[in-house]
C-alpha positions as semicolon CSV with decimal commas, in nm:
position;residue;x (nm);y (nm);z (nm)
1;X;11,158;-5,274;-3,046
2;X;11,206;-5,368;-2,693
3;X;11,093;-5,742;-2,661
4;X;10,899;-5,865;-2,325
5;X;11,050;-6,080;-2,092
6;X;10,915;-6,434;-2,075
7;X;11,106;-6,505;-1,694
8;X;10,819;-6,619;-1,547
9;X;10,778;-6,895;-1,745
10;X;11,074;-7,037;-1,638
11;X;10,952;-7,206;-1,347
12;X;10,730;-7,393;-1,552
13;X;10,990;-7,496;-1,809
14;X;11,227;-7,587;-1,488
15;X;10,936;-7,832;-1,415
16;X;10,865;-7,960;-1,759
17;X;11,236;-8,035;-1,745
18;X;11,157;-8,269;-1,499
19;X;10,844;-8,431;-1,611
20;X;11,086;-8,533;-1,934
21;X;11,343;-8,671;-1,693
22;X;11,074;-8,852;-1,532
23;X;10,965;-8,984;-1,818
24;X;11,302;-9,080;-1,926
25;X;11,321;-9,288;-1,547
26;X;10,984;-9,471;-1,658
27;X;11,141;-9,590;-1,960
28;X;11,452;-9,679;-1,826
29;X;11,270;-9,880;-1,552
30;X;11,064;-10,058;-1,770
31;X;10,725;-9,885;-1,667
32;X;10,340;-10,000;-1,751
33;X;10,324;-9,808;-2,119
34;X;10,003;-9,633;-2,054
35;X;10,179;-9,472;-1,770
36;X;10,442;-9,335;-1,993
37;X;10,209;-9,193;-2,212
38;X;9,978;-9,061;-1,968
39;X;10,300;-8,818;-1,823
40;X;10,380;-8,753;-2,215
41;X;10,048;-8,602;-2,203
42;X;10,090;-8,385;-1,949
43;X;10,465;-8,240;-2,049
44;X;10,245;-8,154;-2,381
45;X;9,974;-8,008;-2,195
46;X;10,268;-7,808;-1,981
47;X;10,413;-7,670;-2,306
48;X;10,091;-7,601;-2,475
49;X;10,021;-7,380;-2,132
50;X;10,369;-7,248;-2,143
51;X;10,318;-7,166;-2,517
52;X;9,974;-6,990;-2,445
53;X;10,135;-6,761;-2,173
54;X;10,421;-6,632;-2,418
55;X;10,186;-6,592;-2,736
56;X;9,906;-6,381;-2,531
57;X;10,240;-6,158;-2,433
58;X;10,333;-6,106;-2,787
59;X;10,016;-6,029;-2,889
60;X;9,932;-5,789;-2,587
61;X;10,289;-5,657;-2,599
62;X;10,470;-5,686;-2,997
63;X;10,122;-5,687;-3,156
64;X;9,982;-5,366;-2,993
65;X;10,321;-5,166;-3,062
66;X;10,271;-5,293;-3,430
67;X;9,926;-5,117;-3,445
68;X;10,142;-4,780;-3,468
69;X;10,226;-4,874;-3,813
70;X;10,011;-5,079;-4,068
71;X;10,309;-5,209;-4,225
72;X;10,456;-5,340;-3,884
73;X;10,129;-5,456;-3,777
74;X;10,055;-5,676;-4,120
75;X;10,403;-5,833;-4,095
76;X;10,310;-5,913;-3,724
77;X;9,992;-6,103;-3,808
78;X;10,190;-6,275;-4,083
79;X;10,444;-6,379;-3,803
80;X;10,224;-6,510;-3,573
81;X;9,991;-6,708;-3,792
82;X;10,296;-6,895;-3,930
83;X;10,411;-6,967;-3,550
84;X;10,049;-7,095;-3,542
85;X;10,020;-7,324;-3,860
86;X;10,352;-7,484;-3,793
């Protein structure tokens, strides 16, 4: 099976990348804690996006090619609602 490619996402990893190092500036400078868990936040609200974009893919992509075969298909459900319970 041919998997999808997930470059797009990329950029917004690239700048999650960054929101950690600016986290890890905050706490190296000594910043207000609030502050430092208010950008926390929003590198988990990034991923959680990021992590949204890449499951609707597998599901609109893997998934659907799975429907071919029952077998395939069950084992795909399987995979993504332990991806989803972890």
């Amino acid at each position: 099976m041919k998997h999808p490619c997930h470059k797009k996402q990329l950029t917004s990893l690239k700048r999650i990348e960054g929101q950690v190092r600016g986290v890890q500036g905050m706490i190296e400078e000594g910043k207000y804690c609030v502050d430092i868990l208010n950008q926390i936040k929003a590198v988990r609200n990034s991923l959680t996006t990021v992590e949204g974009k890449i499951v609707k893919t597998h599901l609109k992509e893997c998934v659907k090619d799975a429907l071919k075969d029952k077998k395939n298909f069950d084992d795909k459900v399987e995979e993504v609602l332990k991806v989803i319970k972890r």
